[in-house]
XYZ file of C-alpha atoms in Angstrom:
734
model
C 88.203 100.869 105.612
C 85.966 102.730 103.265
C 87.341 105.045 100.615
C 84.015 106.464 99.543
C 83.063 110.049 100.304
C 81.238 112.984 98.975
C 83.304 114.487 96.128
C 83.320 118.239 96.040
C 84.440 119.790 92.740
C 87.248 122.358 92.727
C 85.026 124.829 90.934
C 82.934 125.276 94.131
C 85.837 126.886 95.858
C 86.270 129.497 93.206
C 89.867 128.614 92.274
C 91.347 127.765 88.986
C 91.861 123.924 88.456
C 95.570 124.256 87.583
C 96.333 126.619 90.619
C 97.735 123.670 92.623
C 100.109 122.721 89.874
C 101.295 126.384 89.586
C 102.007 126.571 93.355
C 103.824 123.204 93.249
C 106.170 124.520 90.539
C 106.434 128.242 91.486
C 106.732 127.839 95.280
C 108.206 124.362 95.874
C 110.069 123.838 92.636
C 108.524 120.494 91.646
C 107.168 119.685 88.161
C 104.670 117.067 89.120
C 102.788 115.517 92.095
C 103.735 112.109 93.411
C 101.385 109.202 93.989
C 98.057 110.370 95.399
C 99.121 113.935 96.232
C 97.251 115.504 93.344
C 93.989 113.703 94.292
C 94.354 114.660 97.950
C 95.157 118.338 97.136
C 92.180 118.510 94.772
C 89.876 117.060 97.453
C 90.828 119.624 99.968
C 90.964 122.620 97.613
C 87.392 121.616 96.628
C 86.263 121.832 100.188
C 86.216 118.124 101.008
C 87.586 116.362 104.018
C 90.446 113.864 103.740
C 92.047 111.171 105.825
C 95.634 110.546 104.527
C 97.819 107.526 105.421
C 101.115 108.019 103.677
C 104.581 106.810 104.712
C 107.304 109.106 106.085
C 108.986 110.837 103.153
C 105.908 110.441 100.985
C 105.101 114.177 100.860
C 102.265 114.460 103.387
C 103.054 118.132 104.163
C 102.369 119.324 100.611
C 98.879 117.740 100.811
C 97.812 120.635 103.142
C 100.352 123.352 102.384
C 99.349 123.671 98.810
C 95.564 123.783 99.503
C 96.295 126.435 102.147
C 98.075 128.520 99.517
C 95.357 128.143 96.963
C 92.223 128.596 99.125
C 91.355 131.934 100.543
C 92.372 132.406 104.183
C 95.036 130.838 106.450
C 95.624 127.075 106.998
C 95.632 126.011 110.622
C 97.998 123.048 111.271
C 97.472 121.129 114.520
C 100.776 119.510 115.517
C 101.931 117.900 118.718
C 105.500 118.924 118.064
C 106.076 122.399 119.499
C 109.800 121.678 119.766
C 109.894 121.416 115.960
C 107.551 124.181 115.045
C 110.399 126.652 114.538
C 112.128 124.375 112.063
C 108.859 123.753 110.176
C 108.227 127.461 109.951
C 111.817 128.097 108.830
C 111.484 125.604 106.030
C 108.296 127.281 104.772
C 109.756 130.746 105.024
C 112.651 129.503 102.873
C 110.281 128.934 99.913
C 108.358 132.142 100.510
C 105.448 130.852 102.475
C 104.288 133.171 105.279
C 104.228 130.728 108.153
C 104.123 131.265 111.945
C 103.338 129.368 115.108
C 101.704 130.015 118.531
C 102.955 128.086 121.457
C 104.381 128.299 124.996
C 108.002 128.974 123.845
C 106.964 132.509 122.927
C 106.555 135.456 125.092
C 103.308 137.483 125.144
C 104.528 140.218 122.762
C 105.562 137.600 120.250
C 102.172 135.868 120.408
C 100.421 139.219 120.049
C 102.441 139.980 116.960
C 101.453 136.604 115.362
C 97.812 137.113 116.357
C 97.797 140.534 114.667
C 99.309 138.956 111.470
C 96.606 136.313 111.519
C 93.775 138.781 111.753
C 95.366 141.040 109.118
C 95.448 138.180 106.623
C 99.242 138.270 106.551
C 99.754 134.559 107.186
C 99.485 131.477 104.937
C 99.940 128.821 107.577
C 99.695 128.888 111.352
C 100.926 126.074 113.533
C 99.164 125.311 116.876
C 99.554 122.675 119.557
C 96.391 120.726 120.303
C 96.472 121.929 123.838
C 96.079 125.500 122.781
C 92.825 124.680 121.022
C 91.394 123.856 124.451
C 91.517 127.574 125.281
C 88.390 129.564 124.493
C 90.575 132.587 123.781
C 92.208 130.681 120.904
C 88.833 129.636 119.503
C 87.617 133.172 119.639
C 90.752 134.334 117.892
C 90.114 131.794 115.110
C 86.505 132.922 114.871
C 87.788 136.318 113.746
C 90.131 134.892 111.089
C 89.436 133.629 107.602
C 90.295 129.984 107.737
C 91.328 128.017 104.600
C 91.481 124.533 106.213
C 92.420 122.598 109.290
C 95.229 120.094 108.960
C 95.604 117.607 111.837
C 99.070 116.258 111.644
C 100.131 113.080 113.370
C 96.561 111.993 113.566
C 97.325 108.579 115.002
C 97.835 110.460 118.406
C 94.051 110.280 118.755
C 94.219 106.410 118.953
C 93.890 105.358 122.604
C 95.543 102.040 121.859
C 98.304 103.668 119.832
C 101.971 104.162 120.779
C 101.879 107.972 120.724
C 98.376 108.647 122.319
C 97.846 112.233 123.175
C 94.558 112.872 125.142
C 94.332 116.454 123.763
C 93.564 115.043 120.253
C 90.267 113.680 121.479
C 88.928 117.150 121.589
C 89.678 118.020 117.996
C 86.259 116.985 116.818
C 85.216 120.485 117.965
C 86.728 121.842 114.809
C 83.984 120.395 112.658
C 81.349 121.385 115.124
C 82.473 125.073 115.292
C 83.473 125.512 111.660
C 81.434 122.959 109.656
C 82.233 124.513 106.262
C 86.002 124.487 106.715
C 87.653 121.435 105.181
C 89.785 119.217 107.393
C 92.614 116.899 106.448
C 94.043 114.371 108.992
C 97.396 112.888 108.172
C 99.546 110.082 109.651
C 102.332 107.839 108.535
C 101.399 104.926 110.801
C 97.961 103.367 111.063
C 96.415 99.884 110.661
C 92.880 99.702 109.282
C 91.608 99.543 112.851
C 93.560 102.733 113.849
C 92.408 104.600 110.717
C 88.810 103.740 111.628
C 89.361 105.060 115.125
C 90.814 108.243 113.744
C 87.819 108.808 111.476
C 85.425 108.159 114.395
C 87.082 110.293 116.958
C 87.762 113.309 114.699
C 84.319 113.088 113.148
C 85.695 112.385 109.751
C 83.127 109.714 108.837
C 82.327 111.407 105.514
C 85.983 112.076 104.660
C 87.570 110.507 101.631
C 90.327 108.053 102.654
C 93.649 108.041 100.849
C 95.932 105.059 101.634
C 99.360 104.965 100.014
C 101.622 101.990 100.014
C 103.498 101.525 103.341
C 106.509 100.102 101.523
C 109.804 102.002 101.810
C 111.893 100.162 99.242
C 115.078 102.254 99.993
C 115.114 100.959 103.537
C 116.929 97.645 104.239
C 115.381 95.813 107.301
C 117.727 93.747 109.354
C 117.214 92.099 112.754
C 120.067 90.155 114.404
C 120.418 88.010 117.605
C 121.648 90.145 120.449
C 125.151 89.325 121.702
C 126.908 92.334 123.273
C 124.587 94.737 121.699
C 126.804 97.906 122.069
C 129.755 96.113 120.270
C 127.401 94.944 117.517
C 126.123 98.535 117.139
C 129.563 100.008 116.943
C 130.606 97.380 114.310
C 127.480 98.159 112.300
C 128.126 101.916 112.251
C 131.861 101.659 111.726
C 131.626 99.302 108.730
C 128.593 100.545 107.013
C 127.597 104.045 108.122
C 130.857 105.806 109.303
C 130.256 109.557 109.103
C 126.528 109.183 108.557
C 123.632 110.689 110.499
C 121.631 108.191 112.440
C 119.241 107.469 115.331
C 119.813 104.802 117.897
C 116.744 103.816 120.050
C 117.069 102.368 123.514
C 114.336 101.384 125.971
C 115.649 103.223 129.071
C 117.250 106.527 129.884
C 120.142 104.828 131.535
C 120.800 102.800 128.373
C 120.647 105.950 126.335
C 123.291 107.632 128.417
C 125.643 104.651 128.493
C 125.264 103.992 124.748
C 125.943 107.619 123.753
C 129.028 107.665 125.969
C 130.237 104.381 124.554
C 129.930 105.479 120.962
C 131.599 108.788 121.701
C 134.416 107.050 123.397
C 134.958 104.843 120.328
C 135.038 107.566 117.751
C 131.438 107.932 116.809
C 130.089 111.440 117.594
C 126.858 110.887 119.522
C 124.503 112.792 121.867
C 121.828 111.513 124.227
C 118.030 112.533 124.125
C 115.465 111.468 126.730
C 112.836 113.118 128.851
C 115.108 113.103 131.877
C 117.455 115.646 130.424
C 116.730 119.302 131.110
C 114.846 121.191 128.338
C 117.881 123.230 127.286
C 120.076 120.100 126.767
C 117.273 118.351 124.822
C 116.838 121.469 122.611
C 120.598 121.754 121.969
C 121.021 118.060 121.091
C 118.051 118.139 118.801
C 119.199 121.265 117.151
C 122.694 119.808 116.561
C 121.206 116.704 114.997
C 119.076 118.746 112.609
C 121.923 121.153 111.678
C 125.156 119.064 111.718
C 126.215 116.389 109.297
C 127.117 112.887 110.554
C 125.837 113.187 114.117
C 124.280 110.210 115.839
C 121.528 110.751 118.412
C 120.925 108.017 120.986
C 117.321 108.311 122.220
C 114.241 106.884 123.844
C 110.959 107.041 121.933
C 110.608 110.571 123.273
C 112.639 111.599 120.214
C 111.932 111.597 116.515
C 108.263 112.201 115.677
C 108.107 115.066 113.135
C 111.851 115.114 112.493
C 112.234 116.191 108.894
C 115.986 115.656 108.540
C 116.139 113.930 105.004
C 119.549 112.295 105.183
C 119.276 110.031 108.175
C 121.073 107.021 106.775
C 120.230 104.509 109.614
C 117.902 103.855 112.469
C 119.138 101.298 114.988
C 117.224 99.629 117.859
C 119.216 98.216 120.757
C 115.953 97.142 122.483
C 112.757 95.584 121.230
C 110.068 98.135 120.314
C 106.689 97.678 121.961
C 104.754 97.438 118.662
C 105.033 97.161 114.892
C 103.518 100.628 114.547
C 106.229 102.061 116.787
C 108.912 100.138 114.926
C 107.612 101.254 111.521
C 107.363 104.902 112.554
C 110.815 104.890 114.085
C 112.586 103.129 111.230
C 110.720 105.432 108.797
C 112.788 108.317 109.931
C 115.657 106.926 107.835
C 116.081 107.683 104.213
C 113.398 110.361 103.814
C 115.439 111.558 100.733
C 114.913 108.166 99.074
C 118.568 107.180 99.238
C 119.538 103.711 100.550
C 119.285 103.451 104.258
C 119.212 100.749 106.950
C 116.827 99.813 109.717
C 118.969 97.600 111.996
C 117.993 95.957 115.214
C 119.399 93.460 117.763
C 117.047 91.281 119.727
C 117.347 88.756 122.408
C 115.686 86.714 125.092
C 115.945 89.395 127.739
C 113.983 91.770 125.484
C 110.989 89.415 125.472
C 111.209 88.889 129.237
C 111.396 92.605 129.882
C 108.522 93.491 127.675
C 106.301 90.782 129.039
C 107.098 92.020 132.653
C 106.337 95.607 131.636
C 102.930 94.516 130.240
C 102.088 92.559 133.444
C 102.967 95.541 135.702
C 101.383 98.224 133.498
C 98.568 100.344 134.695
C 95.068 99.827 133.083
C 92.545 97.152 133.026
C 92.778 93.642 131.612
C 91.634 94.827 128.139
C 94.433 97.377 128.077
C 97.025 94.727 128.850
C 95.513 92.345 126.295
C 95.948 95.100 123.638
C 99.525 95.600 124.689
C 100.074 91.860 124.434
C 98.697 91.818 120.913
C 101.049 94.604 119.894
C 104.018 92.762 121.343
C 102.968 89.453 119.725
C 102.916 91.064 116.298
C 106.336 92.613 116.917
C 107.738 89.253 118.003
C 106.297 87.548 114.879
C 108.139 90.105 112.767
C 111.405 89.283 114.647
C 111.039 85.621 114.312
C 109.736 85.228 110.763
C 111.653 83.125 108.208
C 109.777 85.013 105.434
C 110.617 88.394 103.884
C 110.439 90.945 106.658
C 109.058 93.570 104.251
C 106.064 91.418 103.230
C 105.326 90.683 106.888
C 105.523 94.414 107.758
C 103.222 95.308 104.917
C 100.783 92.507 105.867
C 100.500 93.967 109.395
C 99.144 97.232 107.718
C 96.742 95.289 105.430
C 98.858 95.508 102.243
C 100.377 92.695 100.107
C 103.978 92.549 98.905
C 106.450 90.290 97.168
C 109.763 89.230 98.626
C 111.936 92.309 98.401
C 115.493 90.946 98.048
C 116.640 93.737 100.325
C 116.086 92.524 103.871
C 118.127 90.120 105.889
C 115.818 87.140 105.434
C 115.885 87.640 101.719
C 119.668 88.198 101.462
C 120.565 85.449 103.928
C 117.568 83.212 104.480
C 117.261 81.549 107.855
C 116.266 77.843 108.167
C 113.188 76.557 109.929
C 113.722 73.378 111.983
C 111.539 70.952 113.795
C 111.947 72.143 117.414
C 109.274 69.988 118.928
C 111.573 67.830 121.036
C 113.611 70.843 122.195
C 110.384 72.604 123.140
C 109.226 69.526 125.073
C 112.489 69.481 127.001
C 112.326 73.112 127.910
C 108.606 72.869 128.920
C 109.221 69.676 130.910
C 111.927 71.404 132.936
C 109.575 74.252 133.882
C 106.805 71.750 134.625
C 108.944 69.515 136.832
C 110.335 72.380 138.818
C 106.833 73.525 139.639
C 105.310 70.089 140.288
C 108.196 68.408 142.162
C 109.707 71.350 143.967
C 107.093 74.062 143.866
C 109.613 76.307 142.312
C 109.911 78.745 139.344
C 113.024 80.236 137.816
C 114.060 82.494 135.086
C 115.379 81.499 131.619
C 119.058 81.501 132.529
C 118.517 78.883 135.279
C 116.368 76.725 133.001
C 119.109 76.722 130.433
C 121.715 75.746 133.094
C 119.598 72.697 133.995
C 119.054 71.680 130.356
C 122.773 71.693 129.384
C 123.784 70.032 132.667
C 125.681 72.993 134.224
C 126.513 72.333 137.872
C 126.905 75.904 139.103
C 126.482 76.892 142.651
C 122.789 77.860 142.331
C 121.989 74.558 140.590
C 123.820 72.577 143.256
C 122.269 74.640 146.058
C 118.699 73.746 145.015
C 119.758 70.162 144.209
C 118.608 70.417 140.642
C 121.215 68.052 139.506
C 118.770 65.371 140.846
C 116.042 66.358 138.352
C 115.396 63.867 135.579
C 115.723 66.703 133.046
C 119.178 67.756 134.293
C 121.454 67.619 131.223
C 118.849 66.366 128.721
C 119.624 69.266 126.434
C 123.350 68.815 126.027
C 122.960 68.608 122.265
C 122.496 72.387 122.005
C 124.774 75.177 123.370
C 123.511 77.625 125.949
C 123.034 80.389 123.390
C 120.944 78.033 121.235
C 118.765 77.165 124.169
C 118.249 80.889 124.890
C 117.059 81.133 121.271
C 114.609 78.279 121.781
C 113.186 79.797 124.977
C 113.009 83.215 123.241
C 110.932 81.716 120.450
C 108.794 79.723 122.812
C 107.941 83.046 124.537
C 107.240 84.592 121.149
C 104.845 81.792 120.248
C 103.015 81.935 123.492
C 104.159 78.485 124.657
C 105.941 80.036 127.711
C 105.007 83.088 129.752
C 106.856 85.461 132.085
C 105.544 86.051 135.577
C 106.381 88.315 138.425
C 109.079 90.900 139.243
C 111.861 88.346 138.758
C 110.712 87.240 135.243
C 110.241 83.563 136.092
C 108.943 81.282 133.412
C 105.596 79.633 133.616
C 103.560 77.380 131.324
C 100.514 78.503 129.261
C 97.430 76.744 128.074
C 99.319 76.101 124.773
C 102.093 74.416 126.565
C 99.911 71.410 127.249
C 99.316 70.889 123.538
C 103.010 70.513 122.960
C 103.623 68.336 125.991
C 100.692 65.942 125.766
C 98.689 66.391 122.572
C 101.226 66.075 119.807
C 101.397 69.710 118.702
C 104.689 70.286 116.621
C 106.836 73.367 116.979
C 108.728 75.012 114.119
C 111.656 77.115 115.203
C 113.938 79.519 113.404
C 117.643 78.628 113.111
C 119.717 81.828 112.854
C 122.043 81.840 109.738
C 125.712 82.377 110.326
C 126.129 86.149 110.154
C 128.697 87.498 107.785
C 129.620 91.094 107.027
C 127.149 93.193 105.240
C 128.783 92.394 101.785
C 125.477 91.100 100.479
C 123.871 94.430 101.360
C 123.698 96.427 98.149
C 124.499 99.726 99.962
C 127.378 98.697 102.217
C 129.220 101.920 101.574
C 130.562 103.855 104.509
C 131.243 107.306 103.074
C 128.815 109.646 101.413
C 126.401 107.174 99.737
C 124.403 110.224 98.360
C 127.237 110.948 95.938
C 127.732 107.291 94.893
C 125.801 107.696 91.632
C 127.754 110.742 90.472
C 130.889 110.725 88.296
C 134.056 111.312 90.269
C 134.366 114.998 88.982
C 130.639 115.650 89.844
C 131.082 114.040 93.283
C 133.799 116.581 94.075
C 131.452 119.338 92.962
C 128.625 117.907 95.038
C 130.826 118.052 98.130
C 131.729 121.774 97.311
C 127.957 122.515 97.043
C 127.435 120.873 100.363
C 130.135 123.014 101.933
C 128.461 126.115 100.471
C 125.053 124.958 101.749
C 126.589 124.374 105.291
C 127.951 127.853 105.401
C 124.742 129.404 104.116
C 122.571 127.441 106.524
C 124.883 128.354 109.507
C 124.608 132.120 108.562
C 120.827 131.916 108.550
C 120.557 129.676 111.580
C 118.551 126.968 109.811
C 119.178 123.285 109.160
C 121.101 122.588 105.928
C 118.151 120.757 104.303
C 116.125 123.931 104.595
C 118.429 125.554 102.036
C 118.492 122.561 99.602
C 118.152 118.777 99.964
C 121.036 116.553 98.943
C 118.919 115.276 95.961
C 118.781 118.897 94.605
C 122.543 119.376 95.052
C 123.160 116.045 93.276
C 121.140 117.248 90.274
C 122.874 120.602 90.248
C 126.338 118.813 90.325
C 125.298 116.595 87.518
C 123.572 119.140 85.203
C 125.917 122.099 86.008
C 123.503 124.903 85.106
C 125.123 128.164 84.012
C 122.124 130.474 84.102
C 119.241 131.095 86.535
C 116.787 129.773 83.954
C 118.756 126.432 83.862
C 119.040 126.380 87.631
C 115.327 127.159 87.990
C 114.527 123.953 86.036
C 116.043 121.705 88.739
C 113.625 119.888 90.995
C 113.288 121.497 94.415
C 114.152 125.012 93.373
C 111.122 127.354 93.409
C 111.151 131.099 92.801
C 112.059 132.160 96.298
C 114.978 129.843 96.583
C 116.150 130.801 93.167
C 116.110 134.445 94.160
C 117.685 133.796 97.570
C 120.364 131.212 96.659
C 120.709 131.331 92.846
C 123.747 133.654 92.796
C 125.542 131.642 95.472
C 125.020 128.360 93.635
C 126.174 129.812 90.337
C 129.203 131.294 91.938
C 130.142 127.959 93.469
C 129.711 126.244 90.081
C 131.760 128.972 88.329
C 134.411 128.725 90.950
C 135.185 125.273 89.710
C 136.712 126.732 86.503
C 138.593 129.592 87.999
C 137.926 133.321 87.851
C 137.968 133.383 84.057
C 135.308 130.789 83.927
C 133.290 132.752 86.503
C 133.512 135.784 84.301
C 132.333 133.803 81.451
C 129.387 132.475 83.378
C 128.356 136.032 84.240
C 128.737 137.079 80.653
C 126.442 134.285 79.470
C 123.752 135.500 81.870
C 124.193 139.086 80.499
C 125.013 140.638 83.851
C 127.515 143.521 84.352
C 130.554 143.366 86.653
C 128.548 144.665 89.549
C 125.435 142.655 88.989
C 124.210 139.309 90.147
C 123.389 136.938 87.327
C 119.775 136.860 88.521
C 119.056 140.304 87.202
C 119.165 139.272 83.557
C 117.121 136.172 84.065
C 113.786 137.065 85.548
C 111.186 134.464 86.338
C 107.638 135.567 85.603
C 105.342 135.039 88.580
C 102.478 132.665 87.936
C 98.842 133.597 88.920
C 97.558 131.487 91.697
C 94.346 133.072 92.801
C 92.638 136.498 93.203
C 94.502 137.032 96.485
C 98.160 136.353 95.719
C 99.839 134.234 98.389
C 103.396 133.487 99.389
C 105.112 135.097 96.418
C 108.347 133.398 96.009
C 110.198 136.661 95.477
C 108.914 138.457 98.619
C 111.054 140.572 100.783
C 111.993 137.618 102.975
C 114.832 136.964 100.641
C 116.932 138.739 103.261
C 118.640 136.091 105.279
C 117.362 135.380 108.770
C 113.884 136.670 108.387
C 111.213 134.777 110.183
C 107.600 135.597 111.051
C 108.036 134.434 114.621
C 110.601 132.761 116.684
C 111.721 130.936 119.716
C 113.753 133.241 121.883
C 116.118 130.407 122.620
C 117.207 130.497 118.919
C 117.671 134.212 118.758
C 121.456 134.040 118.819
C 121.407 132.368 115.397
C 119.699 135.177 113.619
C 121.187 137.968 111.581
C 121.312 141.310 113.373
C 119.729 143.196 110.541
C 116.675 140.905 110.169
C 113.204 142.447 110.347
C 111.092 142.012 113.466
C 110.491 138.379 114.179
C 106.795 138.985 114.067
C 106.694 140.664 110.675
C 106.716 138.618 107.567
C 106.860 140.381 104.240
C 103.705 141.675 102.748
C 101.997 139.514 100.166
C 101.221 140.972 96.685
C 102.854 141.144 93.319
C 106.396 139.933 93.125
C 108.895 142.824 93.361
C 111.632 143.250 90.793
C 114.643 141.045 91.210
C 117.450 142.501 93.219
C 120.284 143.747 91.093
C 123.007 142.294 93.222
C 123.547 139.815 95.895
C 122.914 141.405 99.342
C 125.808 141.500 101.693
C 125.406 139.271 104.725
C 124.479 141.195 107.798
C 126.816 140.337 110.673
C 125.282 138.024 113.255
C 124.151 139.595 116.529
C 125.925 138.868 119.692
C 124.034 136.116 121.612
C 121.897 137.557 124.392
C 122.397 135.787 127.709
C 119.274 133.934 128.809
C 119.243 132.668 132.367
C 115.521 132.906 133.180
C 113.002 130.128 133.278
C 110.966 129.541 130.097
C 107.518 130.958 129.818
C 104.537 129.071 131.235
C 104.480 125.557 129.854
C 100.791 124.680 129.808
C 101.119 123.493 126.245
C 104.647 122.090 126.724
C 105.195 119.090 124.582
C 105.459 115.989 126.850
C 107.137 112.768 125.782
C 104.751 109.977 124.695
C 105.448 108.141 127.951
C 106.757 109.532 131.216
C 109.072 106.552 131.479
C 111.090 107.827 128.533
């Protein structure tokens, strides 16, 4: 992968070189950029193209949001996730950014309102599904607007060999053809060097500068265990390590999703299912609950999760083997976006290998397609069977080096490697003799029964007790033999064939049987509780680093945030992340100036939430302390503390954008909306299509506005609008 490109200086775009830093602090409330963010932002502000590979939680969104606020015009964000656009827009509105979306969940009058805002220059960011860009009417609309940049999110969807391939992404090269002077930034959290090269080729980003961040997520502990009654193992894992935590459980089939969600709910873990077979209303409800409620577990197929911004997902569990390392990495990356300790846990067994091999053999597509699927699976199996650090193996897959992490199962409880050559020869001989002597083929279970000398009815019926190999493997238990066969399949020394999953030999089998090839196998360590895991704390790990008194205050701040978020109809993290609340609880600011110095609190959030935070803090010390707090800020009895502590707006560019103190401080205001979420809005909110006007920041309000009572929900029994850009699942199976 090349990282060379044409550098375009920021001066060419006519913006001040420190404008990005000002927006970062004033709008988003952060003092400094992380990692490569500053270089990426500077590249795009200067008019250059960028291809960004950055892990989930690394801050990809800021890499296009800040340039869109600095450059003249509106940033167009291409996203496949129409089900999440409302939440993305809500999060931007909360910090004062004028964002909207156009997709099939809106009615014509809503779309016309957004289009009018776009043409009037009243938007900072506009989200579109890739399908909508196939319409000439959309292209003509964009022709009439001033475009700051194009951001192509989840860019790996353009890869035809990828796990999230979306054919509509193949047409996005038209953006450069039609608007050659508008900078483009393509972003993804999951791409090998080969996938990144494919992205650059298909999106016509050959001259783009490549930015590749480390794929390491040090706060995630990777663990893979042998499967033995997977549901019970999952329940034990959640109950002992993550009771009360939000998490995602991935299953391969819809039926497994339903059964697992019901099993967890029956055993005291609040869980909801999510898969493509559920009706749209149920999927939307369950997704909304997961984003807005604390401690909910969602059990899902791979149709769920891409674009989920919930920061406090404490675990991601897999009850079935993922199809590829890319899929595994992307799915596990949804844990711990806030940087707090989290777990990626998986159980894996022989049936997983058999099932995946069968799916590949029966898949549509030509031989080359099946070979590619096989390579993906082989890499995933190698990760499962490694005796080395899982993190270093995961990083190596993406072309990066790493050192043993000390925070994965193979580091904390190292497995042994043993010479399994004789065991492999016994298993392979059994398959060979059945074929040569009887013309028969059987699955793994029957092979194991022959090896351990088990005279069950099926063995007796076929007279397999007469085989020379009957009972030759009595030194191992049946579960150990299943592990041997699983690893032989993973190493390509056995293959699965046909609808019944019978075992057959491969070309490599001959090397073991007749040419002296040795076979090293993994011996699973005796599993203990997670005592060695450094984060084995079941309740509120996010408060673990706080003093006891501060932890109590942190929980009260969380309660205030939950109430505020519910009133506004947004997820709690849109108000403040846990990391921000932790810092508030620790530092205990008493004025707006002090509160404004905390990471994650920009001008708009300070205006909107400052009084509520200070009141919560003051409430700790009783009414007298609250009065003292107001006296320190210089406010009168009827005033909010914010009036005496103004924050001067910082200049960003000649056309002011997204002023943090704009009129949208009124709760519930959104530029556009999904009608299915209308019941959660405040009745007194402005029209859903009318964001506040940009311009100089108005004077601070002199008192906290009273909450407008929520409107009565409007019944909605009609079918949704036309779904020509409806977001399909990555695979119809799921």
